[in-house]
Coordinates of C-alpha atoms in Angstrom, one line a residue:
M1490 CA 4.2 31.4 -51.4
V1491 CA 5.9 33.0 -54.4
A1492 CA 9.5 31.8 -54.9
I1493 CA 12.2 34.4 -54.2
E1494 CA 15.0 34.8 -56.8
P1495 CA 18.3 34.5 -54.9
W1496 CA 19.7 37.8 -56.2
L1497 CA 16.7 39.6 -54.8
Q1498 CA 16.7 38.1 -51.3
G1499 CA 17.3 40.4 -48.4
P1500 CA 15.5 42.6 -45.9
F1501 CA 14.6 45.3 -48.6
F1502 CA 13.3 43.0 -51.3
V1503 CA 10.1 41.1 -51.5
P1504 CA 8.8 38.2 -53.6
A1505 CA 8.0 39.4 -57.1
Q1506 CA 5.4 37.9 -59.4
R1507 CA 6.3 39.9 -62.4
R1508 CA 9.3 41.9 -63.5
R1509 CA 9.6 43.7 -66.8
L1510 CA 12.5 45.6 -68.2
F1511 CA 11.6 48.1 -70.9
S1512 CA 13.9 48.6 -73.8
P1513 CA 15.5 52.1 -74.2
R1514 CA 13.8 52.2 -77.6
S1515 CA 10.3 52.0 -76.1
K1516 CA 8.3 55.0 -75.3
G1517 CA 9.0 56.9 -72.1
N1518 CA 12.0 56.5 -69.8
L1519 CA 13.9 53.3 -69.2
A1520 CA 12.0 51.8 -66.3
F1521 CA 12.3 48.7 -64.2
I1522 CA 8.8 47.6 -63.0
L1523 CA 8.6 45.5 -59.8
T1524 CA 5.0 44.3 -59.2
V1525 CA 4.3 42.3 -56.1
K1526 CA 1.2 40.7 -55.0
I1527 CA 0.9 41.0 -51.2
Q1528 CA -1.2 38.2 -49.8
S1529 CA -3.3 38.5 -46.7
R1530 CA -1.4 38.3 -43.5
S1531 CA -2.7 34.9 -42.7
H1532 CA -0.9 33.5 -45.8
L1533 CA 2.4 35.3 -45.2
E1534 CA 5.2 32.8 -44.7
F1535 CA 7.7 35.3 -43.4
P1536 CA 8.0 36.7 -39.8
R1537 CA 6.4 40.0 -38.9
E1538 CA 9.8 41.3 -37.7
I1539 CA 12.5 41.0 -40.3
S1540 CA 16.0 40.3 -39.1
C1541 CA 19.3 40.5 -41.1
P1542 CA 21.9 37.8 -40.3
C1543 CA 25.5 39.0 -39.9
A1544 CA 28.7 38.1 -38.1
A1545 CA 27.3 39.5 -34.8
G1546 CA 24.1 37.5 -35.0
D1547 CA 20.6 38.3 -36.1
V1548 CA 20.2 42.1 -36.4
D1549 CA 16.7 43.6 -36.0
L1550 CA 16.6 46.2 -38.7
G1551 CA 13.2 47.4 -37.5
L1552 CA 11.2 46.5 -40.7
T1553 CA 7.6 45.3 -40.2
V1554 CA 5.1 43.9 -42.7
D1555 CA 2.8 46.8 -41.9
D1556 CA 5.4 49.6 -42.3
D1557 CA 8.5 49.7 -44.4
Y1558 CA 8.1 46.2 -45.9
R1559 CA 4.6 46.9 -47.2
E1560 CA 5.7 50.3 -48.5
L1561 CA 8.6 48.8 -50.4
S1562 CA 6.3 46.1 -51.8
K1563 CA 4.4 48.6 -53.9
T1564 CA 5.2 49.0 -57.6
S1565 CA 8.4 51.0 -58.0
I1566 CA 9.4 52.7 -61.1
V1567 CA 13.2 53.1 -61.3
G1568 CA 13.5 56.2 -63.4
K1569 CA 13.8 59.6 -61.9
E1570 CA 11.4 58.8 -59.0
G1571 CA 12.6 55.2 -58.7
G1572 CA 16.2 56.3 -58.3
K1573 CA 15.2 58.4 -55.3
D1574 CA 13.3 55.5 -53.8
R1575 CA 16.4 53.2 -54.2
R1576 CA 18.7 55.8 -52.6
R1577 CA 16.3 56.3 -49.8
A1578 CA 16.1 52.6 -49.1
V1579 CA 19.9 52.4 -49.1
R1580 CA 20.2 55.4 -46.8
I1581 CA 17.6 53.9 -44.4
A1582 CA 19.5 50.6 -44.4
W1583 CA 22.8 52.4 -43.6
E1584 CA 21.2 54.5 -40.8
K1585 CA 19.7 51.4 -39.2
L1586 CA 23.0 49.6 -39.4
V1587 CA 24.8 52.5 -37.7
R1588 CA 22.1 52.7 -35.0
W1589 CA 22.4 49.0 -34.4
S1590 CA 26.2 49.3 -34.2
R1591 CA 26.1 52.1 -31.6
S1592 CA 23.6 50.2 -29.5
W1593 CA 25.6 47.0 -29.7
R1594 CA 28.8 48.8 -28.6
S1595 CA 27.1 50.4 -25.7
R1596 CA 25.8 47.0 -24.5
A1597 CA 29.1 45.2 -25.2
K1598 CA 31.3 47.6 -23.1
S1599 CA 33.8 45.7 -20.9
D1600 CA 36.3 46.6 -18.3
V1601 CA 38.9 44.1 -19.6
L1602 CA 41.1 46.8 -21.1
E1603 CA 40.7 49.0 -18.0
R1604 CA 41.7 46.1 -15.7
T1605 CA 44.7 45.0 -17.8
K1606 CA 47.9 46.5 -16.4
K1607 CA 50.5 44.3 -18.2
V1608 CA 50.7 42.2 -21.4
V1609 CA 53.7 40.0 -22.1
V1610 CA 54.7 39.1 -25.7
L1611 CA 56.8 36.0 -26.2
G1612 CA 59.0 36.5 -29.3
G1613 CA 60.3 39.6 -31.1
G1614 CA 59.8 38.7 -34.7
S1615 CA 57.8 40.9 -37.1
F1616 CA 54.3 39.8 -36.1
G1617 CA 55.1 39.7 -32.4
T1618 CA 56.5 43.2 -32.6
A1619 CA 53.5 44.5 -34.6
M1620 CA 51.0 43.0 -32.1
A1621 CA 53.0 44.4 -29.2
A1622 CA 52.7 47.9 -30.8
H1623 CA 49.0 47.4 -31.5
V1624 CA 48.1 46.4 -27.9
A1625 CA 50.3 49.1 -26.5
R1626 CA 48.4 51.7 -28.6
N1627 CA 45.1 50.5 -27.1
K1628 CA 46.1 51.8 -23.6
A1629 CA 49.1 54.1 -22.9
E1630 CA 49.1 53.3 -19.2
M1631 CA 49.5 49.5 -19.9
E1632 CA 53.0 47.9 -19.9
V1633 CA 53.7 45.7 -22.9
S1634 CA 56.8 43.6 -22.1
M1635 CA 58.5 41.7 -24.9
L1636 CA 60.6 38.6 -24.0
L1637 CA 63.4 38.3 -26.5
R1638 CA 66.5 36.2 -27.1
D1639 CA 68.6 38.8 -28.9
P1640 CA 70.2 41.3 -26.5
D1641 CA 70.9 43.8 -29.3
V1642 CA 67.2 44.0 -30.3
C1643 CA 66.3 44.2 -26.6
K1644 CA 68.6 47.2 -26.2
S1645 CA 67.3 48.8 -29.4
I1646 CA 63.7 48.7 -28.2
N1647 CA 64.5 50.0 -24.7
E1648 CA 66.8 52.8 -25.8
T1649 CA 65.4 54.0 -29.1
H1650 CA 61.9 52.3 -29.2
F1651 CA 62.8 50.7 -32.6
N1652 CA 63.1 47.0 -33.4
C1653 CA 66.4 47.3 -35.3
K1654 CA 66.0 43.9 -36.9
Y1655 CA 62.5 43.8 -38.2
F1656 CA 61.0 47.3 -38.1
P1657 CA 63.9 49.8 -38.1
E1658 CA 61.7 52.5 -39.6
Y1659 CA 58.7 52.3 -37.3
K1660 CA 58.8 53.7 -33.8
L1661 CA 57.2 51.6 -31.1
P1662 CA 54.9 53.1 -28.4
E1663 CA 56.7 54.4 -25.2
N1664 CA 55.0 51.7 -23.1
V1665 CA 56.6 48.8 -25.0
V1666 CA 59.7 47.5 -23.2
A1667 CA 61.9 44.5 -23.8
T1668 CA 63.9 42.0 -21.7
T1669 CA 65.7 38.7 -22.0
D1670 CA 64.7 37.7 -18.5
P1671 CA 61.5 35.5 -18.4
Q1672 CA 60.8 36.2 -14.8
I1673 CA 60.8 40.0 -15.3
A1674 CA 58.7 39.7 -18.5
L1675 CA 56.1 37.4 -17.0
S1676 CA 55.8 38.8 -13.5
G1677 CA 52.3 40.4 -13.0
A1678 CA 51.2 39.8 -16.6
D1679 CA 47.4 39.7 -17.3
F1680 CA 47.7 38.3 -20.8
C1681 CA 50.4 36.5 -22.8
L1682 CA 50.8 36.8 -26.6
H1683 CA 52.7 33.8 -27.9
A1684 CA 54.6 34.7 -31.1
V1685 CA 57.4 32.1 -31.1
P1686 CA 57.6 29.9 -34.3
V1687 CA 55.8 26.6 -33.8
Q1688 CA 58.8 24.4 -34.3
Y1689 CA 60.7 26.2 -31.4
S1690 CA 57.7 26.7 -29.1
S1691 CA 57.9 23.5 -27.1
L1692 CA 61.5 23.8 -26.0
F1693 CA 61.0 27.5 -25.3
L1694 CA 57.9 27.1 -23.2
E1695 CA 59.5 24.3 -21.1
G1696 CA 62.3 26.7 -20.3
I1697 CA 60.1 29.4 -18.9
S1698 CA 57.3 27.2 -17.4
K1699 CA 58.3 27.9 -13.8
H1700 CA 57.7 31.6 -14.3
V1701 CA 54.2 31.2 -15.8
D1702 CA 51.1 31.8 -13.7
P1703 CA 48.7 28.8 -14.1
N1704 CA 45.8 31.2 -14.8
L1705 CA 47.6 33.4 -17.3
P1706 CA 45.7 33.4 -20.6
F1707 CA 47.8 32.5 -23.6
I1708 CA 46.8 34.1 -27.0
S1709 CA 48.6 32.2 -29.7
L1710 CA 49.8 34.1 -32.7
S1711 CA 51.8 31.2 -34.1
K1712 CA 50.5 29.2 -37.1
G1713 CA 51.6 25.7 -38.0
L1714 CA 52.0 22.1 -36.9
E1715 CA 54.9 20.6 -35.0
L1716 CA 56.6 18.4 -37.5
N1717 CA 57.3 15.2 -35.4
T1718 CA 54.2 15.2 -33.2
L1719 CA 51.6 16.9 -35.5
R1720 CA 50.6 19.0 -32.5
T1721 CA 48.9 22.3 -32.8
M1722 CA 49.6 25.3 -30.5
S1723 CA 46.5 24.5 -28.4
Q1724 CA 48.2 21.2 -27.6
I1725 CA 51.8 22.4 -27.4
I1726 CA 51.2 25.3 -24.9
P1727 CA 49.5 23.4 -22.1
Q1728 CA 51.6 20.3 -22.5
S1729 CA 54.9 22.2 -22.5
L1730 CA 53.9 24.3 -19.5
G1731 CA 52.7 21.1 -17.7
N1732 CA 49.3 22.6 -17.1
P1733 CA 46.4 21.1 -19.1
R1734 CA 44.1 23.9 -17.8
Q1735 CA 46.2 26.8 -19.0
P1736 CA 43.7 29.2 -20.6
F1737 CA 44.2 29.2 -24.4
I1738 CA 43.0 31.5 -27.2
V1739 CA 44.1 31.4 -30.8
L1740 CA 44.2 34.5 -33.0
S1741 CA 44.2 34.3 -36.8
G1742 CA 43.0 36.1 -39.9
P1743 CA 44.4 38.3 -42.8
S1744 CA 47.1 40.3 -41.0
F1745 CA 50.5 41.2 -42.4
A1746 CA 52.7 42.6 -39.7
L1747 CA 53.8 45.6 -41.8
E1748 CA 50.2 46.7 -42.3
I1749 CA 49.4 46.4 -38.6
M1750 CA 52.4 48.6 -37.9
K1751 CA 51.0 51.1 -40.4
K1752 CA 47.7 51.0 -38.6
L1753 CA 45.8 49.9 -41.7
P1754 CA 42.4 48.4 -41.1
T1755 CA 41.8 44.6 -41.0
A1756 CA 39.7 42.0 -39.2
M1757 CA 40.7 38.8 -37.3
V1758 CA 39.1 36.1 -35.2
V1759 CA 39.9 34.8 -31.7
A1760 CA 38.8 31.3 -30.9
S1761 CA 38.6 29.6 -27.5
K1762 CA 36.6 26.7 -26.0
D1763 CA 36.0 29.1 -23.1
K1764 CA 33.5 31.8 -24.4
K1765 CA 34.5 34.2 -21.6
M1766 CA 38.2 33.9 -22.6
A1767 CA 37.4 34.6 -26.3
S1768 CA 35.4 37.7 -25.2
A1769 CA 38.2 38.9 -23.0
A1770 CA 40.7 38.6 -25.8
Q1771 CA 38.3 40.3 -28.2
Q1772 CA 38.0 43.3 -25.9
L1773 CA 41.8 43.5 -25.3
L1774 CA 42.7 43.4 -29.0
A1775 CA 39.9 45.3 -30.8
S1776 CA 40.5 48.8 -31.9
Q1777 CA 39.5 51.3 -34.6
N1778 CA 42.0 49.6 -36.9
L1779 CA 41.3 46.0 -36.0
R1780 CA 37.9 44.2 -35.8
I1781 CA 37.9 41.1 -33.8
S1782 CA 35.3 38.3 -34.2
S1783 CA 35.0 35.4 -31.8
S1784 CA 34.6 31.7 -32.3
S1785 CA 34.6 28.5 -30.4
D1786 CA 36.1 26.5 -33.3
V1787 CA 39.7 26.3 -32.1
T1788 CA 40.4 23.3 -34.4
G1789 CA 39.1 25.0 -37.5
V1790 CA 41.0 28.3 -36.9
E1791 CA 44.3 26.5 -36.1
I1792 CA 44.2 24.0 -39.0
A1793 CA 43.2 26.6 -41.6
G1794 CA 46.0 28.8 -40.3
A1795 CA 48.6 26.0 -40.6
L1796 CA 47.6 24.6 -44.0
K1797 CA 47.3 28.0 -45.7
N1798 CA 51.0 28.4 -45.4
V1799 CA 51.6 25.3 -47.4
L1800 CA 49.1 26.4 -50.0
A1801 CA 50.8 29.8 -50.2
I1802 CA 54.0 28.0 -51.2
A1803 CA 52.1 26.3 -54.0
A1804 CA 50.7 29.6 -55.2
G1805 CA 54.2 31.1 -55.2
I1806 CA 55.5 28.2 -57.3
V1807 CA 52.7 28.9 -59.9
E1808 CA 53.8 32.5 -60.0
G1809 CA 57.5 31.7 -60.3
M1810 CA 56.8 29.3 -63.2
N1811 CA 54.6 32.0 -65.0
L1812 CA 51.7 29.6 -65.3
G1813 CA 49.1 32.3 -65.5
N1814 CA 46.1 33.5 -63.6
N1815 CA 43.8 30.7 -64.7
C1816 CA 46.2 28.2 -63.2
M1817 CA 46.6 30.2 -60.0
A1818 CA 42.9 30.4 -59.4
A1819 CA 42.4 26.7 -60.1
L1820 CA 45.2 25.7 -57.8
V1821 CA 44.1 27.9 -54.9
S1822 CA 40.5 26.6 -55.3
Q1823 CA 41.7 23.0 -55.2
G1824 CA 43.9 23.8 -52.2
C1825 CA 41.0 25.3 -50.4
S1826 CA 39.0 22.1 -51.0
E1827 CA 41.8 20.0 -49.6
I1828 CA 42.0 22.2 -46.5
R1829 CA 38.3 21.8 -46.1
W1830 CA 38.4 18.0 -46.5
L1831 CA 41.0 17.5 -43.8
S1832 CA 39.8 20.2 -41.4
T1833 CA 36.2 18.8 -41.3
K1834 CA 37.5 15.3 -40.8
M1835 CA 39.3 16.7 -37.7
G1836 CA 36.2 18.3 -36.4
A1837 CA 36.3 21.8 -37.8
K1838 CA 33.2 23.8 -38.8
T1839 CA 32.7 24.6 -42.5
A1840 CA 31.7 28.1 -41.6
T1841 CA 35.2 28.7 -40.0
L1842 CA 36.9 27.7 -43.3
T1843 CA 35.0 30.3 -45.2
G1844 CA 35.6 33.0 -42.6
L1845 CA 38.5 35.3 -41.7
S1846 CA 40.9 32.5 -40.5
G1847 CA 40.1 30.4 -43.6
S1848 CA 39.3 32.2 -46.9
G1849 CA 40.4 35.5 -45.6
D1850 CA 43.9 34.4 -44.5
I1851 CA 44.3 32.1 -47.6
M1852 CA 43.5 34.9 -50.1
L1853 CA 46.0 37.3 -48.4
T1854 CA 48.8 34.7 -48.1
C1855 CA 48.4 33.2 -51.6
F1856 CA 48.0 36.4 -53.6
V1857 CA 50.1 39.1 -52.0
N1858 CA 53.9 39.5 -52.3
L1859 CA 54.4 40.3 -48.6
S1860 CA 53.8 36.7 -47.7
R1861 CA 57.1 35.0 -46.9
N1862 CA 55.6 31.5 -47.7
R1863 CA 54.5 32.8 -51.1
T1864 CA 57.8 34.4 -51.7
L1865 CA 59.6 31.2 -51.0
G1866 CA 57.3 29.4 -53.5
V1867 CA 58.0 32.0 -56.2
R1868 CA 61.8 31.4 -55.8
L1869 CA 61.3 27.7 -55.9
G1870 CA 59.2 28.0 -59.1
S1871 CA 62.0 30.2 -60.6
G1872 CA 64.5 27.4 -60.1
E1873 CA 66.3 28.3 -56.9
R1874 CA 67.4 25.7 -54.4
L1875 CA 65.5 25.5 -51.1
E1876 CA 68.7 25.6 -49.0
D1877 CA 69.8 28.8 -50.7
I1878 CA 66.3 30.4 -50.2
L1879 CA 66.1 29.5 -46.5
S1880 CA 69.7 30.7 -45.7
S1881 CA 68.8 34.1 -47.2
M1882 CA 65.5 34.6 -45.3
K1883 CA 65.4 36.6 -42.1
Q1884 CA 62.1 35.1 -41.0
V1885 CA 60.7 31.6 -40.7
A1886 CA 58.5 30.3 -43.5
E1887 CA 56.3 28.0 -41.4
G1888 CA 54.9 26.3 -44.5
V1889 CA 58.2 24.4 -45.1
S1890 CA 58.1 22.5 -41.9
T1891 CA 54.3 22.2 -41.8
A1892 CA 54.1 20.6 -45.3
G1893 CA 55.4 17.2 -44.0
A1894 CA 53.2 17.3 -41.0
V1895 CA 50.1 18.0 -43.2
I1896 CA 50.8 14.9 -45.3
A1897 CA 51.1 12.8 -42.1
L1898 CA 47.8 14.2 -40.9
A1899 CA 46.2 13.5 -44.3
Q1900 CA 47.3 9.8 -44.1
K1901 CA 46.0 9.6 -40.5
Y1902 CA 42.6 10.8 -41.5
N1903 CA 42.6 9.1 -44.9
V1904 CA 42.2 12.3 -47.0
K1905 CA 43.7 12.7 -50.5
M1906 CA 45.5 16.1 -50.8
P1907 CA 47.2 16.2 -54.2
V1908 CA 48.3 19.9 -54.2
L1909 CA 49.6 20.0 -50.7
T1910 CA 51.3 16.6 -51.1
A1911 CA 53.0 17.9 -54.2
V1912 CA 54.4 20.8 -52.2
A1913 CA 55.8 18.5 -49.6
R1914 CA 57.5 16.4 -52.3
I1915 CA 59.0 19.5 -53.8
I1916 CA 60.3 20.6 -50.4
D1917 CA 61.8 17.2 -49.9
N1918 CA 63.6 17.6 -53.3
E1919 CA 61.8 14.4 -54.5
L1920 CA 59.9 16.2 -57.2
T1921 CA 60.6 19.3 -59.4
P1922 CA 57.9 22.0 -59.7
K1923 CA 57.6 21.2 -63.5
K1924 CA 57.1 17.5 -62.8
A1925 CA 54.6 18.2 -60.1
V1926 CA 52.5 20.3 -62.4
L1927 CA 52.5 17.5 -65.0
E1928 CA 51.5 14.9 -62.4
L1929 CA 48.7 17.1 -61.0
M1930 CA 47.3 17.8 -64.5
N1931 CA 47.2 14.1 -65.3
L1932 CA 45.1 13.2 -62.2
P1933 CA 41.8 11.5 -63.0
Q1934 CA 38.9 13.7 -64.1
V1935 CA 36.5 13.3 -61.1
E1936 CA 33.4 14.9 -59.7
E1937 CA 33.9 18.1 -57.8
V1938 CA 33.2 17.7 -54.0

């Protein structure tokens, strides 16, 4: 079979034996000639029905060897006529994708949202508030109850429908209510969104455990590792509630709270070992502004979400020291490799690390100023003291506490993580940012893995 050049692989391109690009100086119009030799069907090494792999699985685009595929295999002249052929191919591809999408949605309809009467959100920080507003907008008849510690914020939400501390300019939906009483918040809840910072989650959950239904699904929004125990939220929640069978789902992906409040589009992933639970969370959270993919790789989603916060601090340090774009790209690339090394040792899937909860969240957190971990790194790189930075921040930068836990995990799994280790040393005030850069640049020149 004729070899296919990688840049021409796809459902609308076929193996080419000869390609020729005429010079503009040659006679006639500039033309791109694609000549293909179609072998007899008995020698074809591709399936009769051609499918396109995507996040939702293999998608049958309806192309067959006898029809569209053979038609597109003919010699095409990309000039005036060829341009029309190309546009037609693109239009057909888009129309097929839209038809597939409508068909998929009609088959995937669920009554999860219809059956859900109440959702409880634990924590009233920026992300918890944004997700409470998002879920409430999905169904006006559904009660979204926020369990808070601060009575002033609770009063502000109930009386004015504003979170006066985190989102004083964004009105919450009318069906969002707040309380400081865990019994009231949790009573009759169908789903629970956990948005309490990781380091405070264990004690908080132990305090409310007697009010939690053993079958209540917990969707974790918290990212990080518990410093002393190295536990993830999938371990903290069931252990703190005293119920190893507590349904658990983790939500992660590129999602700044402010942009969710503004109803700007993004995509995230829910992961659970229980496929039905992941599907239920997917149906609950999906909207016109938020695409939700599903996964069974809880470890990959959680570890990527925790480690990206530490890498974001490193990216911020580079920015604060004005080390340039080359350095930033090199550092983030190295950090991604380190996250992959540790995550796969812990059982994560490589595909997860290149998806929404991996690369997607890493790019957002490392390169955008809205990231509090990146902002902390910028201030460290500019010469500020960590104590002064933390005392001036309204929100928790999970990367600070996670850094030490990451290094302990790296030692446990025998993984070398130079960039993330350097961040932990800087946070512990045992290394200056400038010294850390010199040390990293003096590491041995090794083979890329």
